CSV table of C-alpha atoms in Angstrom, one decimal:
chain,number,residue,atom,x,y,z
A,1,UNK,CA,95.8,-45.0,14.5
A,2,UNK,CA,94.9,-45.1,17.7
A,3,UNK,CA,93.6,-48.6,19.1
A,4,UNK,CA,90.3,-49.3,20.0
A,5,UNK,CA,89.2,-49.8,23.7
A,6,UNK,CA,86.4,-51.9,25.0
A,7,UNK,CA,84.8,-52.9,28.0
A,8,UNK,CA,84.8,-56.6,29.3
A,9,UNK,CA,84.3,-56.4,33.1
A,10,UNK,CA,81.9,-54.8,35.3
A,11,UNK,CA,82.1,-54.4,39.1
A,12,UNK,CA,79.5,-52.4,41.4
A,13,UNK,CA,78.9,-51.7,45.1
A,14,UNK,CA,76.4,-49.3,45.1
A,15,UNK,CA,73.4,-48.4,47.6
A,16,UNK,CA,70.9,-50.2,45.1
A,17,UNK,CA,73.1,-53.2,44.7
A,18,UNK,CA,76.2,-55.0,44.7
A,19,UNK,CA,77.7,-56.8,41.5
A,20,UNK,CA,77.0,-56.0,37.8
A,21,UNK,CA,73.5,-57.9,37.8
A,22,UNK,CA,72.3,-56.8,40.9
A,23,UNK,CA,73.0,-53.1,40.3
A,24,UNK,CA,71.5,-53.7,36.5
A,25,UNK,CA,68.4,-55.0,38.3
A,26,UNK,CA,68.1,-51.8,40.8
A,27,UNK,CA,68.4,-49.5,37.7
A,28,UNK,CA,65.7,-51.3,35.7
A,29,UNK,CA,63.6,-51.6,38.8
A,30,UNK,CA,63.9,-47.8,39.8
A,31,UNK,CA,65.5,-48.9,43.3
A,32,UNK,CA,65.8,-46.4,45.9
A,33,UNK,CA,69.0,-46.6,48.0
A,34,UNK,CA,68.4,-43.6,50.1
A,35,UNK,CA,68.0,-44.2,53.7
A,36,UNK,CA,68.3,-42.4,57.2
A,37,UNK,CA,71.8,-42.5,58.4
A,38,UNK,CA,72.3,-45.1,61.3
A,39,UNK,CA,76.0,-45.5,61.5
A,40,UNK,CA,76.6,-41.8,63.5
A,41,UNK,CA,74.3,-39.5,65.6
A,42,UNK,CA,72.8,-37.1,63.0
A,43,UNK,CA,70.6,-35.2,65.8
A,44,UNK,CA,72.5,-31.9,64.9
A,45,UNK,CA,72.9,-32.5,61.2
A,46,UNK,CA,70.4,-30.4,58.8
A,47,UNK,CA,70.4,-33.7,56.6
A,48,UNK,CA,69.9,-37.0,58.1
A,49,UNK,CA,69.9,-39.0,54.9
A,50,UNK,CA,72.2,-41.0,52.5
A,51,UNK,CA,72.8,-43.8,50.0
A,52,UNK,CA,74.2,-46.2,52.2
A,53,UNK,CA,76.0,-49.4,51.2
A,54,UNK,CA,74.6,-51.4,54.6
A,55,UNK,CA,75.5,-55.0,53.4
A,56,UNK,CA,79.1,-54.8,52.7
A,57,UNK,CA,81.2,-57.0,54.4
A,58,UNK,CA,85.1,-56.5,53.4
A,59,UNK,CA,85.9,-60.0,54.8
A,60,UNK,CA,84.1,-61.4,52.0
A,61,UNK,CA,86.7,-60.0,49.3
A,62,UNK,CA,89.9,-59.1,51.3
A,63,UNK,CA,92.2,-61.1,54.1
A,64,UNK,CA,91.0,-59.7,57.4
A,65,UNK,CA,94.3,-58.4,58.4
A,66,UNK,CA,94.9,-56.5,55.3
A,67,UNK,CA,91.0,-55.2,55.3
A,68,UNK,CA,91.7,-53.9,58.6
A,69,UNK,CA,94.6,-51.6,57.5
A,70,UNK,CA,92.2,-50.1,54.4
A,71,UNK,CA,89.7,-47.1,54.8
A,72,UNK,CA,86.2,-48.1,53.8
A,73,UNK,CA,86.9,-46.4,50.3
A,74,UNK,CA,89.8,-48.6,49.6
A,75,UNK,CA,88.0,-51.6,50.7
A,76,UNK,CA,85.0,-50.5,48.1
A,77,UNK,CA,87.8,-50.2,45.5
A,78,UNK,CA,89.7,-53.6,46.2
A,79,UNK,CA,86.3,-55.3,46.5
A,80,UNK,CA,84.7,-53.8,43.5
A,81,UNK,CA,87.9,-54.5,41.3
A,82,UNK,CA,87.6,-58.0,42.3
A,83,UNK,CA,83.9,-58.3,41.0
A,84,UNK,CA,85.1,-56.5,37.7
A,85,UNK,CA,87.9,-59.3,37.3
A,86,UNK,CA,85.6,-62.1,38.0
A,87,UNK,CA,83.2,-60.9,35.7
A,88,UNK,CA,85.9,-60.3,33.1
A,89,UNK,CA,86.9,-64.0,33.4
A,90,UNK,CA,90.4,-62.9,32.7
A,91,UNK,CA,92.9,-65.8,33.5
A,92,UNK,CA,95.4,-63.7,35.5
A,93,UNK,CA,98.3,-66.1,35.2
A,94,UNK,CA,98.3,-65.8,31.3
A,95,UNK,CA,97.9,-61.8,31.6
A,96,UNK,CA,101.1,-59.7,30.9
A,97,UNK,CA,100.7,-57.9,34.3
A,98,UNK,CA,103.4,-55.2,33.1
A,99,UNK,CA,100.6,-54.2,30.5
A,100,UNK,CA,97.7,-54.2,33.1
A,101,UNK,CA,97.2,-50.8,34.9
A,102,UNK,CA,95.1,-49.2,37.5
A,103,UNK,CA,93.5,-45.9,37.6
A,104,UNK,CA,91.1,-44.9,40.1
A,105,UNK,CA,89.4,-41.7,41.3
A,106,UNK,CA,88.4,-40.7,44.6
A,107,UNK,CA,87.1,-37.0,45.7
A,108,UNK,CA,87.8,-37.2,49.3
A,109,UNK,CA,89.8,-40.6,50.1
A,110,UNK,CA,90.1,-42.0,53.7
A,111,UNK,CA,87.9,-39.2,55.5
A,112,UNK,CA,86.8,-41.4,58.2
A,113,UNK,CA,90.2,-42.7,59.2
A,114,UNK,CA,91.3,-39.2,59.5
A,115,UNK,CA,88.3,-38.3,61.8
A,116,UNK,CA,88.9,-41.5,64.0
A,117,UNK,CA,92.6,-40.7,64.4
A,118,UNK,CA,92.3,-37.1,65.0
A,119,UNK,CA,89.9,-37.8,67.7
A,120,UNK,CA,92.7,-40.1,69.2
A,121,UNK,CA,95.1,-37.3,68.7
A,122,UNK,CA,92.9,-35.1,70.7
A,123,UNK,CA,91.8,-37.2,73.5
A,124,UNK,CA,94.5,-39.6,74.1
A,125,UNK,CA,97.6,-38.0,72.5
A,126,UNK,CA,100.1,-38.1,69.7
A,127,UNK,CA,101.5,-41.4,70.4
A,128,UNK,CA,98.3,-43.2,70.1
A,129,UNK,CA,97.8,-42.3,66.4
A,130,UNK,CA,98.1,-45.2,64.3
A,131,UNK,CA,101.0,-45.7,62.2
A,132,UNK,CA,98.4,-46.7,59.4
A,133,UNK,CA,96.9,-43.1,59.5
A,134,UNK,CA,98.6,-42.0,56.3
A,135,UNK,CA,98.7,-44.9,54.4
A,136,UNK,CA,94.9,-45.5,55.1
A,137,UNK,CA,94.0,-42.0,54.6
A,138,UNK,CA,95.6,-40.7,51.2
A,139,UNK,CA,93.5,-41.0,48.2
A,140,UNK,CA,96.1,-43.1,46.1
A,141,UNK,CA,96.0,-46.2,48.4
A,142,UNK,CA,92.8,-47.4,46.4
A,143,UNK,CA,94.7,-47.7,43.0
A,144,UNK,CA,98.0,-48.8,45.2
A,145,UNK,CA,96.2,-51.6,47.1
A,146,UNK,CA,94.1,-52.6,43.7
A,147,UNK,CA,97.5,-53.3,42.1
A,148,UNK,CA,99.2,-55.0,45.1
A,149,UNK,CA,95.9,-57.3,45.5
A,150,UNK,CA,95.8,-58.4,41.7
A,151,UNK,CA,99.6,-58.0,40.8
A,152,UNK,CA,98.8,-55.2,38.1
A,153,UNK,CA,102.3,-53.9,37.5
A,154,UNK,CA,101.4,-51.5,34.3
A,155,UNK,CA,100.4,-47.6,34.8
A,156,UNK,CA,98.9,-47.0,38.2
A,157,UNK,CA,97.8,-43.4,39.2
A,158,UNK,CA,94.9,-41.6,41.2
A,159,UNK,CA,92.6,-38.8,39.9
A,160,UNK,CA,91.3,-36.3,42.3
A,161,UNK,CA,88.7,-33.9,40.7
A,162,UNK,CA,85.9,-34.1,43.0
A,163,UNK,CA,83.0,-35.3,41.7
A,164,UNK,CA,84.3,-35.8,38.1
A,165,UNK,CA,87.0,-38.1,39.7
A,166,UNK,CA,85.6,-41.4,38.3
A,167,UNK,CA,84.9,-40.3,35.0
A,168,UNK,CA,88.2,-38.4,34.6
A,169,UNK,CA,89.7,-42.0,35.9
A,170,UNK,CA,88.1,-43.9,33.2
A,171,UNK,CA,89.0,-41.3,30.5
A,172,UNK,CA,92.7,-41.5,31.4
A,173,UNK,CA,92.7,-45.2,31.5
A,174,UNK,CA,91.1,-45.2,28.0
A,175,UNK,CA,93.7,-43.1,26.9
A,176,UNK,CA,96.6,-45.2,28.0
A,177,UNK,CA,95.3,-48.1,26.2
A,178,UNK,CA,94.3,-46.3,23.3
A,179,UNK,CA,97.9,-44.9,23.0
A,180,UNK,CA,99.4,-48.1,23.4
A,181,UNK,CA,100.9,-47.9,27.0
A,182,UNK,CA,98.7,-50.7,28.4
A,183,UNK,CA,96.3,-53.6,27.0
A,184,UNK,CA,94.2,-53.8,30.1
A,185,UNK,CA,93.2,-51.4,33.0
A,186,UNK,CA,91.1,-51.4,36.1
A,187,UNK,CA,89.5,-48.4,36.5
A,188,UNK,CA,86.6,-46.3,38.0
A,189,UNK,CA,86.2,-44.8,41.2
A,190,UNK,CA,85.4,-45.3,45.0
A,191,UNK,CA,84.2,-43.2,48.1
A,192,UNK,CA,83.2,-43.6,51.5
A,193,UNK,CA,82.6,-40.1,52.7
A,194,UNK,CA,79.3,-40.4,54.6
A,195,UNK,CA,81.0,-39.5,57.9
A,196,UNK,CA,80.5,-36.9,60.4
A,197,UNK,CA,82.8,-34.3,58.9
A,198,UNK,CA,81.9,-35.1,55.5
A,199,UNK,CA,78.0,-34.8,56.3
A,200,UNK,CA,78.8,-31.4,58.4
A,201,UNK,CA,80.7,-29.9,55.6
A,202,UNK,CA,78.0,-30.2,53.0
A,203,UNK,CA,75.4,-29.6,55.6
A,204,UNK,CA,76.9,-26.1,56.3
A,205,UNK,CA,77.5,-25.6,52.4
A,206,UNK,CA,73.8,-25.9,52.3
A,207,UNK,CA,74.5,-28.3,49.6
A,208,UNK,CA,72.2,-31.1,50.8
A,209,UNK,CA,68.4,-32.1,50.7
A,210,UNK,CA,67.2,-31.7,53.9
A,211,UNK,CA,63.8,-34.0,53.2
A,212,UNK,CA,64.5,-36.2,56.1
A,213,UNK,CA,61.0,-37.3,56.8
A,214,UNK,CA,61.1,-38.9,53.3
A,215,UNK,CA,64.1,-40.3,52.2
A,216,UNK,CA,63.4,-42.1,49.3
A,217,UNK,CA,62.1,-39.0,47.5
A,218,UNK,CA,64.9,-36.6,48.7
A,219,UNK,CA,67.1,-37.0,45.6
A,220,UNK,CA,64.8,-35.6,43.0
A,221,UNK,CA,67.1,-34.5,39.9
A,222,UNK,CA,65.3,-31.7,37.5
A,223,UNK,CA,62.2,-31.6,39.6
A,224,UNK,CA,61.2,-28.3,40.4
A,225,UNK,CA,60.9,-28.9,44.2
A,226,UNK,CA,64.5,-30.1,44.1
A,227,UNK,CA,66.2,-28.9,47.3
A,228,UNK,CA,69.7,-30.2,47.1
A,229,UNK,CA,71.5,-33.6,46.5
A,230,UNK,CA,71.8,-36.7,48.8
A,231,UNK,CA,75.1,-37.9,49.7
A,232,UNK,CA,75.9,-41.7,48.8
A,233,UNK,CA,79.0,-44.1,49.0
A,234,UNK,CA,80.0,-47.0,47.0
A,235,UNK,CA,82.2,-47.8,44.1
A,236,UNK,CA,82.2,-48.7,40.5
A,237,UNK,CA,85.0,-50.2,38.5
A,238,UNK,CA,85.5,-51.8,35.2
A,239,UNK,CA,88.0,-53.6,32.9
A,240,UNK,CA,89.0,-51.6,30.0
A,241,UNK,CA,90.7,-53.8,27.3
A,242,UNK,CA,92.5,-53.3,23.9
A,243,UNK,CA,90.3,-54.6,21.4
A,244,UNK,CA,92.5,-57.3,19.5
A,245,UNK,CA,93.5,-58.5,22.9
A,246,UNK,CA,89.8,-59.0,23.9
A,247,UNK,CA,88.9,-60.7,20.9
A,248,UNK,CA,91.7,-63.0,21.0
A,249,UNK,CA,90.7,-64.4,24.4
A,250,UNK,CA,87.2,-64.6,23.4
A,251,UNK,CA,86.1,-61.8,26.0
A,252,UNK,CA,82.4,-60.6,26.6
A,253,UNK,CA,82.6,-57.3,25.1
A,254,UNK,CA,79.7,-55.1,26.9
A,255,UNK,CA,80.4,-51.7,24.8
A,256,UNK,CA,83.2,-49.7,23.1
A,257,UNK,CA,84.6,-46.4,24.6
A,258,UNK,CA,84.3,-43.9,21.6
A,259,UNK,CA,85.3,-40.4,23.2
A,260,UNK,CA,86.4,-38.6,26.1
A,261,UNK,CA,86.2,-34.8,26.9
A,262,UNK,CA,87.4,-32.7,29.7
A,263,UNK,CA,87.3,-28.7,30.4
A,264,UNK,CA,87.7,-26.4,33.2
A,265,UNK,CA,84.8,-23.6,34.4
A,266,UNK,CA,87.6,-21.3,35.5
A,267,UNK,CA,84.6,-19.8,37.4
A,268,UNK,CA,84.1,-20.4,41.1
A,269,UNK,CA,84.9,-23.2,43.5
A,270,UNK,CA,81.5,-24.6,43.7
A,271,UNK,CA,79.0,-23.0,41.6
A,272,UNK,CA,79.1,-24.2,37.8
A,273,UNK,CA,79.9,-21.5,35.3
A,274,UNK,CA,76.7,-19.5,34.1
A,275,UNK,CA,74.8,-21.4,31.4
A,276,UNK,CA,76.7,-24.6,31.6
A,277,UNK,CA,79.2,-23.2,29.0
A,278,UNK,CA,81.9,-25.3,30.7
A,279,UNK,CA,80.2,-28.4,30.6
A,280,UNK,CA,79.0,-27.8,27.1
A,281,UNK,CA,82.4,-27.7,26.2
A,282,UNK,CA,83.5,-30.9,27.7
A,283,UNK,CA,80.4,-32.8,26.0
A,284,UNK,CA,81.7,-31.2,22.8
A,285,UNK,CA,85.3,-32.5,23.4
A,286,UNK,CA,84.1,-35.7,23.8
A,287,UNK,CA,81.9,-35.7,20.7
A,288,UNK,CA,85.1,-34.4,18.8
A,289,UNK,CA,87.1,-37.3,20.0
A,290,UNK,CA,84.6,-39.9,19.3
A,291,UNK,CA,84.3,-38.3,15.4
A,292,UNK,CA,80.8,-38.3,15.8
A,293,UNK,CA,78.1,-35.3,15.3
A,294,UNK,CA,75.6,-34.6,18.0
A,295,UNK,CA,72.8,-36.0,16.5
A,296,UNK,CA,74.2,-39.6,16.7
A,297,UNK,CA,73.9,-39.5,20.5
A,298,UNK,CA,70.8,-41.3,21.9
A,299,UNK,CA,71.2,-40.8,25.6
A,300,UNK,CA,72.8,-38.4,28.2
A,301,UNK,CA,73.4,-39.7,31.5
A,302,UNK,CA,73.3,-36.5,33.3
A,303,UNK,CA,75.3,-35.3,36.5
A,304,UNK,CA,71.9,-34.4,37.6
A,305,UNK,CA,72.5,-33.8,41.3
A,306,UNK,CA,69.0,-32.4,42.2
A,307,UNK,CA,70.8,-29.1,43.3
A,308,UNK,CA,68.9,-25.8,41.6
A,309,UNK,CA,72.1,-24.5,39.8
A,310,UNK,CA,73.4,-28.0,38.7
A,311,UNK,CA,70.5,-29.2,37.2
A,312,UNK,CA,69.5,-25.8,35.5
A,313,UNK,CA,73.0,-24.9,34.0
A,314,UNK,CA,73.5,-28.8,33.0
A,315,UNK,CA,70.3,-28.5,31.0
A,316,UNK,CA,71.5,-25.5,29.4
A,317,UNK,CA,74.6,-26.9,28.4
A,318,UNK,CA,72.8,-29.9,26.9
A,319,UNK,CA,70.9,-27.6,24.8
A,320,UNK,CA,73.8,-25.7,23.7
A,321,UNK,CA,75.7,-28.8,22.8
A,322,UNK,CA,73.0,-30.5,21.2
A,323,UNK,CA,71.0,-27.7,19.5
A,324,UNK,CA,67.4,-29.1,18.4
A,325,UNK,CA,68.4,-32.4,19.0
A,326,UNK,CA,68.3,-32.0,22.8
A,327,UNK,CA,64.7,-32.4,22.4
A,328,UNK,CA,64.9,-35.7,20.9
A,329,UNK,CA,67.5,-36.9,23.8
A,330,UNK,CA,66.8,-39.3,26.5
A,331,UNK,CA,68.3,-37.7,29.7
A,332,UNK,CA,68.0,-39.4,32.8
A,333,UNK,CA,69.9,-39.2,36.4
A,334,UNK,CA,71.2,-42.1,38.4
A,335,UNK,CA,71.4,-40.3,41.4
A,336,UNK,CA,67.9,-40.3,42.0
A,337,UNK,CA,68.1,-43.7,43.0
A,338,UNK,CA,71.8,-43.9,44.4
A,339,UNK,CA,72.4,-40.5,46.0
A,340,UNK,CA,75.8,-38.7,44.9
A,341,UNK,CA,78.6,-41.1,45.2
A,342,UNK,CA,80.9,-38.0,44.8
A,343,UNK,CA,84.1,-39.2,43.5
A,344,UNK,CA,82.8,-42.7,42.4
A,345,UNK,CA,79.5,-41.3,41.0
A,346,UNK,CA,80.7,-41.1,37.3
A,347,UNK,CA,81.9,-44.6,37.4
A,348,UNK,CA,78.8,-46.2,38.4
A,349,UNK,CA,77.0,-43.8,36.0
A,350,UNK,CA,79.5,-45.0,33.2
A,351,UNK,CA,78.1,-48.3,34.3
A,352,UNK,CA,74.4,-47.1,33.7
A,353,UNK,CA,75.6,-46.0,30.3
A,354,UNK,CA,76.9,-49.4,29.4
A,355,UNK,CA,73.4,-51.2,30.4
A,356,UNK,CA,71.9,-48.5,27.9
A,357,UNK,CA,74.1,-49.4,24.9
A,358,UNK,CA,74.4,-53.1,25.7
A,359,UNK,CA,70.7,-53.9,26.8
A,360,UNK,CA,69.1,-51.1,24.9
A,361,UNK,CA,67.5,-50.1,28.1
A,362,UNK,CA,67.5,-46.5,29.8
A,363,UNK,CA,66.5,-46.1,33.6
A,364,UNK,CA,64.4,-43.3,34.7
A,365,UNK,CA,64.8,-40.4,36.7
A,366,UNK,CA,62.9,-41.1,39.9
A,367,UNK,CA,61.0,-38.8,42.0
A,368,UNK,CA,60.4,-36.4,39.1
A,369,UNK,CA,56.9,-35.3,39.7
A,370,UNK,CA,56.5,-31.4,39.2
A,371,UNK,CA,58.2,-29.8,36.0
A,372,UNK,CA,60.4,-26.9,36.4
A,373,UNK,CA,59.2,-24.5,33.7
A,374,UNK,CA,63.1,-23.7,33.0
A,375,UNK,CA,64.0,-27.3,32.3
A,376,UNK,CA,62.3,-28.8,29.6
A,377,UNK,CA,64.0,-31.8,28.3
A,378,UNK,CA,63.1,-35.6,28.4
A,379,UNK,CA,64.1,-36.4,31.9
A,380,UNK,CA,62.4,-40.0,31.4
A,381,UNK,CA,60.3,-39.4,34.7
A,382,UNK,CA,60.1,-42.3,37.3
A,383,UNK,CA,60.1,-45.2,35.0
A,384,UNK,CA,62.7,-46.6,32.6
A,385,UNK,CA,62.2,-48.2,29.3
A,386,UNK,CA,63.6,-50.1,26.2
A,387,UNK,CA,64.8,-47.9,23.5
A,388,UNK,CA,67.4,-48.2,21.2
A,389,UNK,CA,70.6,-46.9,22.2
A,390,UNK,CA,73.8,-46.6,19.8
A,391,UNK,CA,75.8,-43.9,21.7
A,392,UNK,CA,75.4,-42.9,25.3
A,393,UNK,CA,77.3,-39.8,26.9
A,394,UNK,CA,77.9,-39.6,30.7
A,395,UNK,CA,78.7,-36.0,32.2
A,396,UNK,CA,80.4,-35.4,35.5
A,397,UNK,CA,81.1,-32.1,36.9
A,398,UNK,CA,82.9,-31.5,40.0
A,399,UNK,CA,83.8,-28.6,42.2
A,400,UNK,CA,86.7,-26.4,41.0
A,401,UNK,CA,85.2,-26.6,37.7
A,402,UNK,CA,86.2,-29.7,36.7
A,403,UNK,CA,83.9,-31.2,33.8
A,404,UNK,CA,84.4,-34.4,32.5
A,405,UNK,CA,82.5,-36.3,29.6
A,406,UNK,CA,82.6,-39.8,28.1
A,407,UNK,CA,80.8,-41.5,25.4
A,408,UNK,CA,80.3,-45.2,25.0
A,409,UNK,CA,79.0,-46.9,22.0
A,410,UNK,CA,77.2,-50.3,20.9
A,411,UNK,CA,79.8,-52.7,20.4
A,412,UNK,CA,80.3,-53.7,16.6
A,413,UNK,CA,83.1,-55.8,15.3
């Protein structure tokens, strides 16, 4: 029999707030974290806006010398893990650390470090490149550093599935506990790729919104006038815990993980498969894993990027999966407020689902003003609402055709 897995700690570092309470408050208020980029010169960029975490000081969380040897995405991961652990109230001196693992996702890894050191190579020569280039840049260093910071000696791995990375990581961690390989897992995602090269790559792909004159309205998922996604940065990390382990120590339980599914489009490097058939199979896998029928789900936190194809095909996928119940569902997109955190997006959106089932509150889809005739679901325009949510499903869809869906449910003993 598979073991039950619950959420007992939440950490968030996002463009709309740091820490669980501030993030939840931002979601409730419909706060917008999109602004003009001021960390580098964007004059020659078609997109000049992003969801930035501009109040982050790594030295508040990490030894100054160690922080200097971490890329910003790893600093986010370590700091966010600390927030999640503090929220969980775990006594690390009483935890079996061999049964405490880490699975984190990052779509890009240390891109900022790579850019900085490549510039050194070109301008000053090979011997001026930092010996910390590789350990700062590689994507697994987030989970590696988190394990070292907190002494977690259980399963440790990294997921790189583009914008599905955070959800895939949480799904993997869920299954490690469910199948008895660990009792506790720190899991989620971290990303810090709002850098010149990162922005340039997405700009030339024409994937980004160019609504530079009005940053707060640029990310507008499902709206007819959407023109692309907005880059974002940050991290979301949760403590997953085996049910009996959590009960025994009297932990606060926010929600239970009910099911996880994933699929491949096997279609195109950047475009979703036509009609969203891959995303639909991912959602169906999650429903099957949770052993629930589609009409039990109350809320879908959509991938909802604000790009023409994603929003159209995800809507079609929801209709295929949920049939007539699709019109009874509440659907919303966190990215309308935070921008798109790439490999960390699934993690903060999983946390949005925890808010939904734990507090019966669903945040709205901001900047939804003009309905698209082809997109006719209830996207909860512009304002959140209190409503009963027993089951919430979060979708993440990544370049390469990676689809991941995870379901959380209201906790009951």
